[in-house]
mmCIF file of C-alpha atoms in Angstrom:
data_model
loop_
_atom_site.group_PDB
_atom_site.id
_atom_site.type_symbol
_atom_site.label_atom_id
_atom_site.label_comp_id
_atom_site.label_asym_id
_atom_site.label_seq_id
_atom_site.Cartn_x
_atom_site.Cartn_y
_atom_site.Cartn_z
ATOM 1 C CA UNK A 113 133.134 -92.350 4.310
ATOM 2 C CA UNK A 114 135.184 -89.839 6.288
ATOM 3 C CA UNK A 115 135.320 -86.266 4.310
ATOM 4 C CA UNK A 116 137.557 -83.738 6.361
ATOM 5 C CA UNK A 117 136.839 -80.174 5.763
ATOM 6 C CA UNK A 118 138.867 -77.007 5.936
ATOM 7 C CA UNK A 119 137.960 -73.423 6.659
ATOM 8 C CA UNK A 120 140.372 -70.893 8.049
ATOM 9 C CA UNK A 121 141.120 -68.318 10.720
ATOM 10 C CA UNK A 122 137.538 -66.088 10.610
ATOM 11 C CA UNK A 123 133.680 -67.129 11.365
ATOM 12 C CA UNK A 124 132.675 -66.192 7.882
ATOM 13 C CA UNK A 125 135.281 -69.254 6.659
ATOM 14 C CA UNK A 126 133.563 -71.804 9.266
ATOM 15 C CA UNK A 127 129.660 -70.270 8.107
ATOM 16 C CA UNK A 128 130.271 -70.779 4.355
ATOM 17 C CA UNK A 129 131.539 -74.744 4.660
ATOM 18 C CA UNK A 130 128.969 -75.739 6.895
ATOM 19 C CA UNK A 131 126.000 -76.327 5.587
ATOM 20 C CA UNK A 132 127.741 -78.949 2.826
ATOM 21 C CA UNK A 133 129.593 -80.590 5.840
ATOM 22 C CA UNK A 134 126.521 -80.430 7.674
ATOM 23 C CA UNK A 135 124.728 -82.292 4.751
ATOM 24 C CA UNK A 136 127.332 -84.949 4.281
ATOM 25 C CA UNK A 137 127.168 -85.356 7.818
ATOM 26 C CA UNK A 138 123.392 -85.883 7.697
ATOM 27 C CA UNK A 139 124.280 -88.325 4.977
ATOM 28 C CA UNK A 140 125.863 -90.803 7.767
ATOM 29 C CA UNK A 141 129.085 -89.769 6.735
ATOM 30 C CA UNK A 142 131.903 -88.946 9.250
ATOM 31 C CA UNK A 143 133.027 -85.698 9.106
ATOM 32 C CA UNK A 144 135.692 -83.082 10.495
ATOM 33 C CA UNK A 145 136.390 -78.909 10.447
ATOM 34 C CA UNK A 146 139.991 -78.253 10.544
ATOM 35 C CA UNK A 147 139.796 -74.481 11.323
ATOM 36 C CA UNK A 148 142.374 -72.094 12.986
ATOM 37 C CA UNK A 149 142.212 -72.634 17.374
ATOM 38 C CA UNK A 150 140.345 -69.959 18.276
ATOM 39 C CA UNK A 151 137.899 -70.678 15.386
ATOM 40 C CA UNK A 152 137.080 -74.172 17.086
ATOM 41 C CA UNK A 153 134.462 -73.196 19.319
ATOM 42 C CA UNK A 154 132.346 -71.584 15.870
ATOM 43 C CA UNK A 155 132.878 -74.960 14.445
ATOM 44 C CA UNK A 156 131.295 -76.790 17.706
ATOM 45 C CA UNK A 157 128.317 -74.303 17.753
ATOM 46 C CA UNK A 158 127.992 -75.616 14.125
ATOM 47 C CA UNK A 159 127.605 -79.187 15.286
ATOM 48 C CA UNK A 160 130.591 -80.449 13.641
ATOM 49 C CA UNK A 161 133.526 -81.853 15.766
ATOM 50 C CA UNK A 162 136.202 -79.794 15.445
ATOM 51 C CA UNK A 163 139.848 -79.637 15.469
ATOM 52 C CA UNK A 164 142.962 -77.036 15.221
ATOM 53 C CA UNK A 165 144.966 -76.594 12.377
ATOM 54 C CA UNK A 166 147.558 -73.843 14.347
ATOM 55 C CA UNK A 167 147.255 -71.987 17.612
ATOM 56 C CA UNK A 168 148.231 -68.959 16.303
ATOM 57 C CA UNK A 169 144.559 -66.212 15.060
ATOM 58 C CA UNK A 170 144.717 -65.173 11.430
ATOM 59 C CA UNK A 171 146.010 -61.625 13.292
ATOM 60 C CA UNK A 172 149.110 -63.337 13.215
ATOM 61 C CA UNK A 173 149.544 -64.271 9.528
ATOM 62 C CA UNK A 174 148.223 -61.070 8.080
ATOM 63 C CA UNK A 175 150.606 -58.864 10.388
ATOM 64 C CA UNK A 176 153.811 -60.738 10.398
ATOM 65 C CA UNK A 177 155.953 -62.066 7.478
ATOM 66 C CA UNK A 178 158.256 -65.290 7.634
ATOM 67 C CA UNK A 179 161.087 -63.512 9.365
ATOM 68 C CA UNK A 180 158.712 -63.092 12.192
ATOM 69 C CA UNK A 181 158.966 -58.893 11.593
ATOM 70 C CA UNK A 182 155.758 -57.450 11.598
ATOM 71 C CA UNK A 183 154.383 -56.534 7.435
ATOM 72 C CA UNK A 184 152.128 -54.000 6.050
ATOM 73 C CA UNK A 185 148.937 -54.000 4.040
ATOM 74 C CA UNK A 186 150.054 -52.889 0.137
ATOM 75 C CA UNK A 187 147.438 -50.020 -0.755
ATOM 76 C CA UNK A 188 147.791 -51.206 -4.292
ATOM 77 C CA UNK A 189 144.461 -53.672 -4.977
ATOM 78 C CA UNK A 190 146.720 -56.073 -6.892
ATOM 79 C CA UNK A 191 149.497 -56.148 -4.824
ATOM 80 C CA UNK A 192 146.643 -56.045 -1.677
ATOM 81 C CA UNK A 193 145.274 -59.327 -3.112
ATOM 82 C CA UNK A 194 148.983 -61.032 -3.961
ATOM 83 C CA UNK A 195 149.364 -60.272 0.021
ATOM 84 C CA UNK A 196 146.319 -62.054 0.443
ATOM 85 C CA UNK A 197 147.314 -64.737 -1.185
ATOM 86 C CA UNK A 198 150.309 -64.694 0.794
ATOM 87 C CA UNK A 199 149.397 -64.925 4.312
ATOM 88 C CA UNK A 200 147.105 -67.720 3.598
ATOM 89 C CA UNK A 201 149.602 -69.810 1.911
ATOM 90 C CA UNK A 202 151.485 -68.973 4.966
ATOM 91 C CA UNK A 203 148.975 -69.963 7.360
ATOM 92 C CA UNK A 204 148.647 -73.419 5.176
ATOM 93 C CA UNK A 205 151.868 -74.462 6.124
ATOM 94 C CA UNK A 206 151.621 -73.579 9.700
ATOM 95 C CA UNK A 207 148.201 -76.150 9.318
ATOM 96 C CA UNK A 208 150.257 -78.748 7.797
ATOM 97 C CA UNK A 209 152.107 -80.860 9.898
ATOM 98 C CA UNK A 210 148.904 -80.982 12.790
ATOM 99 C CA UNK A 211 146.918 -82.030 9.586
ATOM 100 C CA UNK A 212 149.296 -84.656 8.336
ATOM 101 C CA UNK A 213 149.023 -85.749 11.856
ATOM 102 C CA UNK A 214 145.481 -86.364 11.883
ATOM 103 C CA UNK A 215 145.565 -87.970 8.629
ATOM 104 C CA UNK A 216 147.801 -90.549 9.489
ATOM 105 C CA UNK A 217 145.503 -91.800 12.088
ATOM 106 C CA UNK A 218 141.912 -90.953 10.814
ATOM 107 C CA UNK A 219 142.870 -91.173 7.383
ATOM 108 C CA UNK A 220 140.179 -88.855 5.503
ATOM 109 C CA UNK A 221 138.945 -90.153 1.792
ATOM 110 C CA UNK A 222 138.097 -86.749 0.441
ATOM 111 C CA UNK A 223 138.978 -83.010 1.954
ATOM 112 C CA UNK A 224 136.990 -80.067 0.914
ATOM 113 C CA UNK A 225 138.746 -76.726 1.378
ATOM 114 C CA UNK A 226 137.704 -73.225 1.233
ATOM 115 C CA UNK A 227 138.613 -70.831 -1.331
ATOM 116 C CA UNK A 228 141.993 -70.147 0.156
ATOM 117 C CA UNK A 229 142.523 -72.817 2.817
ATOM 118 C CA UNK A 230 145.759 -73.914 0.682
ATOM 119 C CA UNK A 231 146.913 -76.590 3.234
ATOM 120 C CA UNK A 232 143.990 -78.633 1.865
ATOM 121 C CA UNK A 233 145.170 -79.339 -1.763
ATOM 122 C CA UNK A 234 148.506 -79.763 0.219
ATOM 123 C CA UNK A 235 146.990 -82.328 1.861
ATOM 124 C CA UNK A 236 145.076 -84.367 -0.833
ATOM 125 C CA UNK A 237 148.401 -84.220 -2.846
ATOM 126 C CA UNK A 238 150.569 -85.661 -0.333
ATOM 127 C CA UNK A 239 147.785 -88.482 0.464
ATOM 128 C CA UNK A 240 147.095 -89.279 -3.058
ATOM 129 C CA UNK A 241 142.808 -88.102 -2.473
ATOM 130 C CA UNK A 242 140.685 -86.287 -4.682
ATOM 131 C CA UNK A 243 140.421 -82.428 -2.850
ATOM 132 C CA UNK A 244 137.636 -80.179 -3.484
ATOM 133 C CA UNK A 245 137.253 -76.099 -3.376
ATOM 134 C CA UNK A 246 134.193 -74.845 -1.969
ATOM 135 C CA UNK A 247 133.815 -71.036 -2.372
ATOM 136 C CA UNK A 248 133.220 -69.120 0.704
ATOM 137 C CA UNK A 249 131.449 -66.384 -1.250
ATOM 138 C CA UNK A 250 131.547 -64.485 -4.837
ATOM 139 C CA UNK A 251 135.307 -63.034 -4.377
ATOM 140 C CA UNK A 252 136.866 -63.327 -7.423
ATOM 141 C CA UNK A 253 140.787 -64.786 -5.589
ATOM 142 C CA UNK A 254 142.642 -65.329 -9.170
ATOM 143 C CA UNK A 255 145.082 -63.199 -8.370
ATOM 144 C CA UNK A 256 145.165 -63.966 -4.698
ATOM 145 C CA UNK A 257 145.807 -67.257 -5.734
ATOM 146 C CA UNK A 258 149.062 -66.033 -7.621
ATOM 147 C CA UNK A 259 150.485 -64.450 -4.209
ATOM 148 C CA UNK A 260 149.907 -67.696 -2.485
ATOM 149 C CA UNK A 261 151.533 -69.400 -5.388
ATOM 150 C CA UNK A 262 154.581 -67.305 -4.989
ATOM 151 C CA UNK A 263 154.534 -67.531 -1.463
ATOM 152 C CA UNK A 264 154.749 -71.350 -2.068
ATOM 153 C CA UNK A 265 157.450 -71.523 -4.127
ATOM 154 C CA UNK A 266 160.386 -72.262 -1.611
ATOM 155 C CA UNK A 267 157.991 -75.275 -0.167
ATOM 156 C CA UNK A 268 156.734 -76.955 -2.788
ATOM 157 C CA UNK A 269 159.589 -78.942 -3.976
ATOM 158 C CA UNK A 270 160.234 -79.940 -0.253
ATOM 159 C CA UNK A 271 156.574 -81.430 -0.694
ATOM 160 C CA UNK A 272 157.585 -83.207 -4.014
ATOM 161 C CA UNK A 273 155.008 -80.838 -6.003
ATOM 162 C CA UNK A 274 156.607 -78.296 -8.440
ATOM 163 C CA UNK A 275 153.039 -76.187 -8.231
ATOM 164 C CA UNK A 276 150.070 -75.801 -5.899
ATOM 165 C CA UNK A 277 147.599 -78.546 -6.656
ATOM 166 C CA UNK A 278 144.367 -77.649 -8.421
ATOM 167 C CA UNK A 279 140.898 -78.975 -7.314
ATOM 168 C CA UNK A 280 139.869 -82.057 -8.551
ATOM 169 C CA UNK A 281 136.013 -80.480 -8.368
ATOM 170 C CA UNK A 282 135.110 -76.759 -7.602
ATOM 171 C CA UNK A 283 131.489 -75.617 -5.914
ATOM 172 C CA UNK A 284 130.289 -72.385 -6.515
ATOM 173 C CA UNK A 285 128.195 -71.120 -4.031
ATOM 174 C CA UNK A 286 128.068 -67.339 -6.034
ATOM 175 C CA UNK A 287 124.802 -67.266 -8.057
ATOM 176 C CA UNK A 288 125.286 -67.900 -11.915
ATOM 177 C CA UNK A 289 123.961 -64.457 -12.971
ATOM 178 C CA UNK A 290 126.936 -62.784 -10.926
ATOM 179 C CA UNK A 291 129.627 -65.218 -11.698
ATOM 180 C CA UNK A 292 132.559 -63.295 -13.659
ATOM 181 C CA UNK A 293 132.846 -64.608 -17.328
ATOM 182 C CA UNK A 294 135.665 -65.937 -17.161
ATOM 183 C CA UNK A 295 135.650 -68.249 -14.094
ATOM 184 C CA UNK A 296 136.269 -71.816 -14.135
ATOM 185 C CA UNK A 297 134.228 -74.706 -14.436
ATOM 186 C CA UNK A 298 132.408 -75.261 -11.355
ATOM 187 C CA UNK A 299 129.466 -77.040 -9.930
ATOM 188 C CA UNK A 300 126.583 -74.307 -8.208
ATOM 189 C CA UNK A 301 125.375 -75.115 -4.748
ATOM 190 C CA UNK A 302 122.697 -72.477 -3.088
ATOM 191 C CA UNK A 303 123.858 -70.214 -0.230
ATOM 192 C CA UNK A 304 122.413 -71.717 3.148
ATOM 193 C CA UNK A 305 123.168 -68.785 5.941
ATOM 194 C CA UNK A 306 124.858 -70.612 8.919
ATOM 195 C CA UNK A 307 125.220 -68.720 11.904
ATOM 196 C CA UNK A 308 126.404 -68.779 15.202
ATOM 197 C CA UNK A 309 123.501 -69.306 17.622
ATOM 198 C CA UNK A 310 124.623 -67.672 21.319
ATOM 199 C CA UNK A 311 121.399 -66.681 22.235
ATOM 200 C CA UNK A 312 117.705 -66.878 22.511
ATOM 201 C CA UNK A 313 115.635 -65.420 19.612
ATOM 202 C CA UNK A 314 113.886 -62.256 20.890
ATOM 203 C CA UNK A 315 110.606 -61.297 18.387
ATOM 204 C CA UNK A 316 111.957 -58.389 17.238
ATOM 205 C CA UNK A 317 114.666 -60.767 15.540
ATOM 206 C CA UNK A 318 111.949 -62.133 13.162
ATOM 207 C CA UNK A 319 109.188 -59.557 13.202
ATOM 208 C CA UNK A 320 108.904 -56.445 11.360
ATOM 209 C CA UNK A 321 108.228 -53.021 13.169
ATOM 210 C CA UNK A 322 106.269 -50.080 11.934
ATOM 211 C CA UNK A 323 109.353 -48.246 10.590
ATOM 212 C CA UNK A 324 112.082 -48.935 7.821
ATOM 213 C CA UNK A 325 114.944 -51.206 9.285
ATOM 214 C CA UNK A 326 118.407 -50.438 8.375
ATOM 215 C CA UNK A 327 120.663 -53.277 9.609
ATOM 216 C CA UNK A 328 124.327 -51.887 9.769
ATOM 217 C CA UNK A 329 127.533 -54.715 10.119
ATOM 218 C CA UNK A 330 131.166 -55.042 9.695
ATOM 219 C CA UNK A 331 131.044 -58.550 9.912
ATOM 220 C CA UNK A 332 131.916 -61.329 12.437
ATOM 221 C CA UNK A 333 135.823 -61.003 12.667
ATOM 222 C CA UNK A 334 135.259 -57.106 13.655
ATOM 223 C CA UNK A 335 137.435 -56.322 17.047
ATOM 224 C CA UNK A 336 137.941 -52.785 19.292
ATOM 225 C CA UNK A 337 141.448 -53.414 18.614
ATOM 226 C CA UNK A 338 141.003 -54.052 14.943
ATOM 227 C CA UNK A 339 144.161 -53.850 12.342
ATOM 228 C CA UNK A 340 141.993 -52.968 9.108
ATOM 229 C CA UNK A 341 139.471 -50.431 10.601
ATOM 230 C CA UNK A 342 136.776 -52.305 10.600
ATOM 231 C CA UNK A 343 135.663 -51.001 13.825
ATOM 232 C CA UNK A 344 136.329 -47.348 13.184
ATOM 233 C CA UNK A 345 134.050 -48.197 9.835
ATOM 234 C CA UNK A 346 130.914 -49.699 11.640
ATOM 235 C CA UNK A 347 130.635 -46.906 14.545
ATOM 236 C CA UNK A 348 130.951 -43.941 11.932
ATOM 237 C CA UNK A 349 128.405 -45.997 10.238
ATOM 238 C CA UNK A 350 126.191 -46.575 13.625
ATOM 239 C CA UNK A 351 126.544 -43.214 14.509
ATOM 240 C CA UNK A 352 125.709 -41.411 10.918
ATOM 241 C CA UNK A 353 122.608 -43.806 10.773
ATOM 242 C CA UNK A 354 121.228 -43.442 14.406
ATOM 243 C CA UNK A 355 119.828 -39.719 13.519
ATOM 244 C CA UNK A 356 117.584 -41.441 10.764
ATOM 245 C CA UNK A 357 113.972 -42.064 11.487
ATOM 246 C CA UNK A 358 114.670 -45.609 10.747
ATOM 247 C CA UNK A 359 114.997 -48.945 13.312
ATOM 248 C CA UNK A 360 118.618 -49.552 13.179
ATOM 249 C CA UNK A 361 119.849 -52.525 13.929
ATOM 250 C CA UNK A 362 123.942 -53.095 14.801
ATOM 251 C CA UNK A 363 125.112 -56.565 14.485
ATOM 252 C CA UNK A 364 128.316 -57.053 16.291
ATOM 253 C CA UNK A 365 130.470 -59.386 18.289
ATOM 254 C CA UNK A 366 129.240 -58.975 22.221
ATOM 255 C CA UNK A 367 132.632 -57.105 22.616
ATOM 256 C CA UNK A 368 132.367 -54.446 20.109
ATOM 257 C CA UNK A 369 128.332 -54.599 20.827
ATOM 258 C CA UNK A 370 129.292 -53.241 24.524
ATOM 259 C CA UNK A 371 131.225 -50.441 23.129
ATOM 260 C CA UNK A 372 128.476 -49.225 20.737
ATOM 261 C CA UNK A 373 125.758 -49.097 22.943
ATOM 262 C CA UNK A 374 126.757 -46.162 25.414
ATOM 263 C CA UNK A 375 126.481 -44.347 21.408
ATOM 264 C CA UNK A 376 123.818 -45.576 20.375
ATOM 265 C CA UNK A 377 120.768 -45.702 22.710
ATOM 266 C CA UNK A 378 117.515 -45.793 20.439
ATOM 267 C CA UNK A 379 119.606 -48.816 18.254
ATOM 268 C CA UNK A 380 119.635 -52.370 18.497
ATOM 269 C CA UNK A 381 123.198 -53.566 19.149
ATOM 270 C CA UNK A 382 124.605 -57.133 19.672
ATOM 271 C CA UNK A 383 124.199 -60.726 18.603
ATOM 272 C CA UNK A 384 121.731 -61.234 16.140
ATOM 273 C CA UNK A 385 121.383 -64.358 13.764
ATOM 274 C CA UNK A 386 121.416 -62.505 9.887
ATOM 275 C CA UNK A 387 119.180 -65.897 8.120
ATOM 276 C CA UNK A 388 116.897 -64.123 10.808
ATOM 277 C CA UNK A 389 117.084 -60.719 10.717
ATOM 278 C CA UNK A 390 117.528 -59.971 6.921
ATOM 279 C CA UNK A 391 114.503 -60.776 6.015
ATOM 280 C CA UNK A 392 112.723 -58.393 8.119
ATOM 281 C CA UNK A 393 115.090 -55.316 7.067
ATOM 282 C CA UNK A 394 114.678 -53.001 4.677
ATOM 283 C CA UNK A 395 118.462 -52.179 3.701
ATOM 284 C CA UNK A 396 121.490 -53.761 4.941
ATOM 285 C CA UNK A 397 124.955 -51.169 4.904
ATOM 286 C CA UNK A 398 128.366 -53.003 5.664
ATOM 287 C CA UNK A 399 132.019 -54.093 4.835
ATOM 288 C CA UNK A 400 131.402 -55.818 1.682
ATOM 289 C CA UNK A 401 132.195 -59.346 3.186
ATOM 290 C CA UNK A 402 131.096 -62.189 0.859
ATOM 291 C CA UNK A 403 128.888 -64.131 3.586
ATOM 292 C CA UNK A 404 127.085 -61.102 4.419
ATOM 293 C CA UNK A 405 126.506 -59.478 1.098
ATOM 294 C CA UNK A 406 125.505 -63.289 0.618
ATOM 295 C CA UNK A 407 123.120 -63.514 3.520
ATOM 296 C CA UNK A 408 121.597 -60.324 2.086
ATOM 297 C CA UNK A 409 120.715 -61.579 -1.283
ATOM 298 C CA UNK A 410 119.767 -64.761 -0.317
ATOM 299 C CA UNK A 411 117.245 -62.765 1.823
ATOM 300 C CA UNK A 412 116.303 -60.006 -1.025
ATOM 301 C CA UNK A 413 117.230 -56.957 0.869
ATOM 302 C CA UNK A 414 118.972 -54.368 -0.840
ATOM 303 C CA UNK A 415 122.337 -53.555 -0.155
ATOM 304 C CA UNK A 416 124.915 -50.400 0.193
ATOM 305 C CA UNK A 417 128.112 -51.974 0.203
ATOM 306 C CA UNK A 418 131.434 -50.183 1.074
ATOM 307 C CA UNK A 419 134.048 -52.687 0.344
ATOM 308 C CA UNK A 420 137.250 -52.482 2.658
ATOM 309 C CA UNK A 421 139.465 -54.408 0.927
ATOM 310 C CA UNK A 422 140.554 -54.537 -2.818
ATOM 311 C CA UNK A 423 139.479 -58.207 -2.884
ATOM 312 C CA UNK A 424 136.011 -57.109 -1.945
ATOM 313 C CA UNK A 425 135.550 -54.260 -4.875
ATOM 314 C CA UNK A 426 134.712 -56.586 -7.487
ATOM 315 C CA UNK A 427 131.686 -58.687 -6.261
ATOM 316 C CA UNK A 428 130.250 -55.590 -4.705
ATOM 317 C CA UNK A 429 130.426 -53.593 -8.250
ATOM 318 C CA UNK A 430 128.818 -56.811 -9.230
ATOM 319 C CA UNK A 431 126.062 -56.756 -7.272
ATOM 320 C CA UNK A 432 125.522 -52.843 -7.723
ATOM 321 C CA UNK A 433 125.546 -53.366 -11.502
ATOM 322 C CA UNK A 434 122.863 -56.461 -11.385
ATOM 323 C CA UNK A 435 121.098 -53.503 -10.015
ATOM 324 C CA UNK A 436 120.482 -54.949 -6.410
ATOM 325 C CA UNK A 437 122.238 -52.568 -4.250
ATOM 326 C CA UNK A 438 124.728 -49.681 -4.268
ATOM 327 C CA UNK A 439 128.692 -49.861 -3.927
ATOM 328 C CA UNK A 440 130.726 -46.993 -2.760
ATOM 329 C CA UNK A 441 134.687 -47.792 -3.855
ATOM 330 C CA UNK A 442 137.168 -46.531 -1.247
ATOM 331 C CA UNK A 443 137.376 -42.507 -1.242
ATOM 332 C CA UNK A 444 133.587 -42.695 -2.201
ATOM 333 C CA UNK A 445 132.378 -43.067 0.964
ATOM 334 C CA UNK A 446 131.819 -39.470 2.627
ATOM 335 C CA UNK A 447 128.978 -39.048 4.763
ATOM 336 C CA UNK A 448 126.901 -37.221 2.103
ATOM 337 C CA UNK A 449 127.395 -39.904 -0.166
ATOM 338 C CA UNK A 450 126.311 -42.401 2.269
ATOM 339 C CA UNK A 451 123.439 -40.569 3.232
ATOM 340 C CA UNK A 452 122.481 -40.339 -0.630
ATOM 341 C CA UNK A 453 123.137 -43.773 -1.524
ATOM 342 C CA UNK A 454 120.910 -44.798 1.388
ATOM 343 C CA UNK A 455 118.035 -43.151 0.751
ATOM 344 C CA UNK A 456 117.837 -43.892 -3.246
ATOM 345 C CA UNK A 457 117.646 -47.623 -1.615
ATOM 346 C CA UNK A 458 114.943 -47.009 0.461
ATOM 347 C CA UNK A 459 112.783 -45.067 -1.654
ATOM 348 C CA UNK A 460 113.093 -46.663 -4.993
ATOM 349 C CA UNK A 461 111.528 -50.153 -5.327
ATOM 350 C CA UNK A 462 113.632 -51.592 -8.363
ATOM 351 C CA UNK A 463 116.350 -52.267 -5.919
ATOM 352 C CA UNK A 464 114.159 -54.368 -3.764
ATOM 353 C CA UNK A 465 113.188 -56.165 -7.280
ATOM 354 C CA UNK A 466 116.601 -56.914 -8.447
ATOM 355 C CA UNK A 467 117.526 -58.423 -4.915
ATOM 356 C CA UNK A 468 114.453 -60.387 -4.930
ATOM 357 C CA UNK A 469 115.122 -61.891 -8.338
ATOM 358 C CA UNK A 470 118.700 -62.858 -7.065
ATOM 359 C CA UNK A 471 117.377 -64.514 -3.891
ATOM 360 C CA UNK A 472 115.046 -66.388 -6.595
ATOM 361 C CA UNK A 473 117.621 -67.423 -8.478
ATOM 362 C CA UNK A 474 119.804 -68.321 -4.965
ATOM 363 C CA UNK A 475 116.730 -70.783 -4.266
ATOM 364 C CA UNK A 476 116.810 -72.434 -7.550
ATOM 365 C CA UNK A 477 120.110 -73.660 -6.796
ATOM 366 C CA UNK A 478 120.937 -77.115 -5.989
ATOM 367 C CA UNK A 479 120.900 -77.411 -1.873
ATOM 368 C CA UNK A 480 123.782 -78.497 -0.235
ATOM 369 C CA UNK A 481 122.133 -82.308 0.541
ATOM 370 C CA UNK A 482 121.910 -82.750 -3.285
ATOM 371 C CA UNK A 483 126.023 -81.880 -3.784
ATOM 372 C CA UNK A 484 126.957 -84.741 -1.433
ATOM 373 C CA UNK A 485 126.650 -87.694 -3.787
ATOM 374 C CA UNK A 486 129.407 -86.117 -5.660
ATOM 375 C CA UNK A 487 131.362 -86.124 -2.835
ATOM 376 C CA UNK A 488 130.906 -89.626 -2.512
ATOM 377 C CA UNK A 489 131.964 -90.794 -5.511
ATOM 378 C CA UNK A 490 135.051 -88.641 -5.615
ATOM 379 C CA UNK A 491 135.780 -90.583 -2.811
ATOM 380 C CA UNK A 492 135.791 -93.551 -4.203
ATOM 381 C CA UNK A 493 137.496 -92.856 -7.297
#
């Protein structure tokens, strides 16, 4: 069978979808990422073949509207996520036509799309196949799902729909115990970390030293140049966390890695494959992403999570209150608080307790492998 899947414009998009694609592909299935250009080379280090959806970085969506003048990030968390919702329903229809191209000729019999990778129910609809949504983490996107909705609007009857297509199937990837109440219907499949390999595993990667190890990260989509912060965020972070007698551990693109160092000379900075690393640490501190604070759990480590982003707030609370880490909201965040919230993790074993029973109940779930049959028979249907 030939199952196309769809991530987006960021590593973290590419990471989540590929152990199930990697799994069906196992299965003898074909299989394709559609993925934003610059995002085909993390596809290929995957080990999936790869092709572009649009040439234009998910800079590009965020930062300019439809009118081609440049927009602004709301500060309001609702209105933040309707924005969300917004610039990937715009980036779906830039995906479209390249993806209606490829289906004409390869002619996929089942497409499994990311949380917000709109252009793949888009897709299905216009093709007449069963599409699937695989979360990319535990982000709760109902109401980023209404922005893209009314982002849609205009298109949609141009694509003989009058609404955005819901999933014929939904996998979960968010572990049970911190699923919101109210969420749909949706089959669980365990986190699998997938990372991008660039280098050789040095020991220190996979052994433990004498002292605590803090592991500090903004994620994978962090730039020098950054819109959102991000970088500003992890080298206050670095830097607050160097004076600790602690190994501290930076991981960051090569690019932002080579602007740390020079600041940081007793830390770790760079590359460094999280399945690997997390284990050995003793506290990860970072942005709040999904596939980290994922990576993290899956790996018992307790977390301090600072989310940036009103999307973000929710699963960390929901981590913090299953008693597995600490979140600091926006405004939260001094130094001091930091510095507090950091040590109560260190020193106080329940944390380490509650994150090991979530990474037990992360390896209970189904593996990817045993989620492909389903596949299969959507496809036939």
């Amino acid at each position: 069978m030939k199952m196309l899947f769809v991530a987006a414009g960021s590593p973290a998009t590419v990471f989540a979808l590929a152990p199930l694609a990697t799994a069906a592909r196992n299965a003898g299935h074909q299989v394709i990422m559609a993925a934003n250009g610059d995002m085909t080379p993390v596809v290929t280090s995957m080990g999936l073949p790869a092709t572009e959806t649009t040439d234009l970085p998910i800079k590009e969506f965020i930062t300019t509207g439809r009118d081609g003048k440049p927009v602004r990030i709301p500060a309001d968390p609702t209105e933040e996520a309707h924005f969300t919702g917004s610039w990937f329903a715009r980036m779906a229809l830039a995906g479209l036509p390249r993806l209606r191209e490829l289906a004409e000729r390869w002619r996929p019999d089942v497409i499994v799309g990311g949380t917000l990778s709109y252009v793949a129910p888009l897709l299905a609809a216009g093709l007449g196949i069963s599409h699937v949504r695989q979360t990319w983490d535990a982000i709760d996107a109902d109401d980023i799902h209404h922005g893209a909705h009314a982002e849609l609007a205009p298109d949609l009857a141009s694509l003989g729909l009058d609404r955005l297509p819901e999933p014929d199937l939904t996998i979960d990837i968010c572990p049970p115990s911190l699923r919101p109440a109210e969420a749909a219907a949706a089959l669980p499949m365990r986190h699998v970390s997938a990372v991008r390999h660039d280098g050789r595993l040095e020991p220190w990667m996979y052994t433990r030293g004498e002292r605590s190890r803090i592991c500090v990260t903004s994620g994978s989509r962090v730039a020098k140049d950054s819109y959102d912060q991000n970088f500003v965020f992890l080298r206050s972070l670095a830097r607050d966390l160097a004076a600790w007698d602690a190994e501290l551990v930076v991981a960051a693109p090569e690019e932002v890695a080579g602007a740390l160092r020079p600041e940081l000379p007793g830390a770790r900075v760079g590359w460094m494959p999280l399945d690997v690393v997390a284990p050995t640490c003793d506290l990860m501190v970072h942005h709040g992403g999904g596939v980290t604070t994922l990576s993290g759990l899956a790996a018992g480590v307790p977390q301090l999570l600072i989310p940036k982003g009103a999307v973000l707030c929710k699963p960390a609370l929901r981590v913090a209150d299953r008693g597995a880490g600490i979140t600091l909201l926006p405004g939260e965040d001094t130094p001091e608080a930091v510095s507090a919230a950091c040590r109560e993790l260190l020193e106080k074993p329940d944390y380490r307790q509650r994150a090991g029973e979530l990474a037990a109940e992360i390896a209970r779930m189904p593996a990817p492998a045993q989620l492909v049959p389903v596949l299969e028979q959507l496809a036939r249907n």
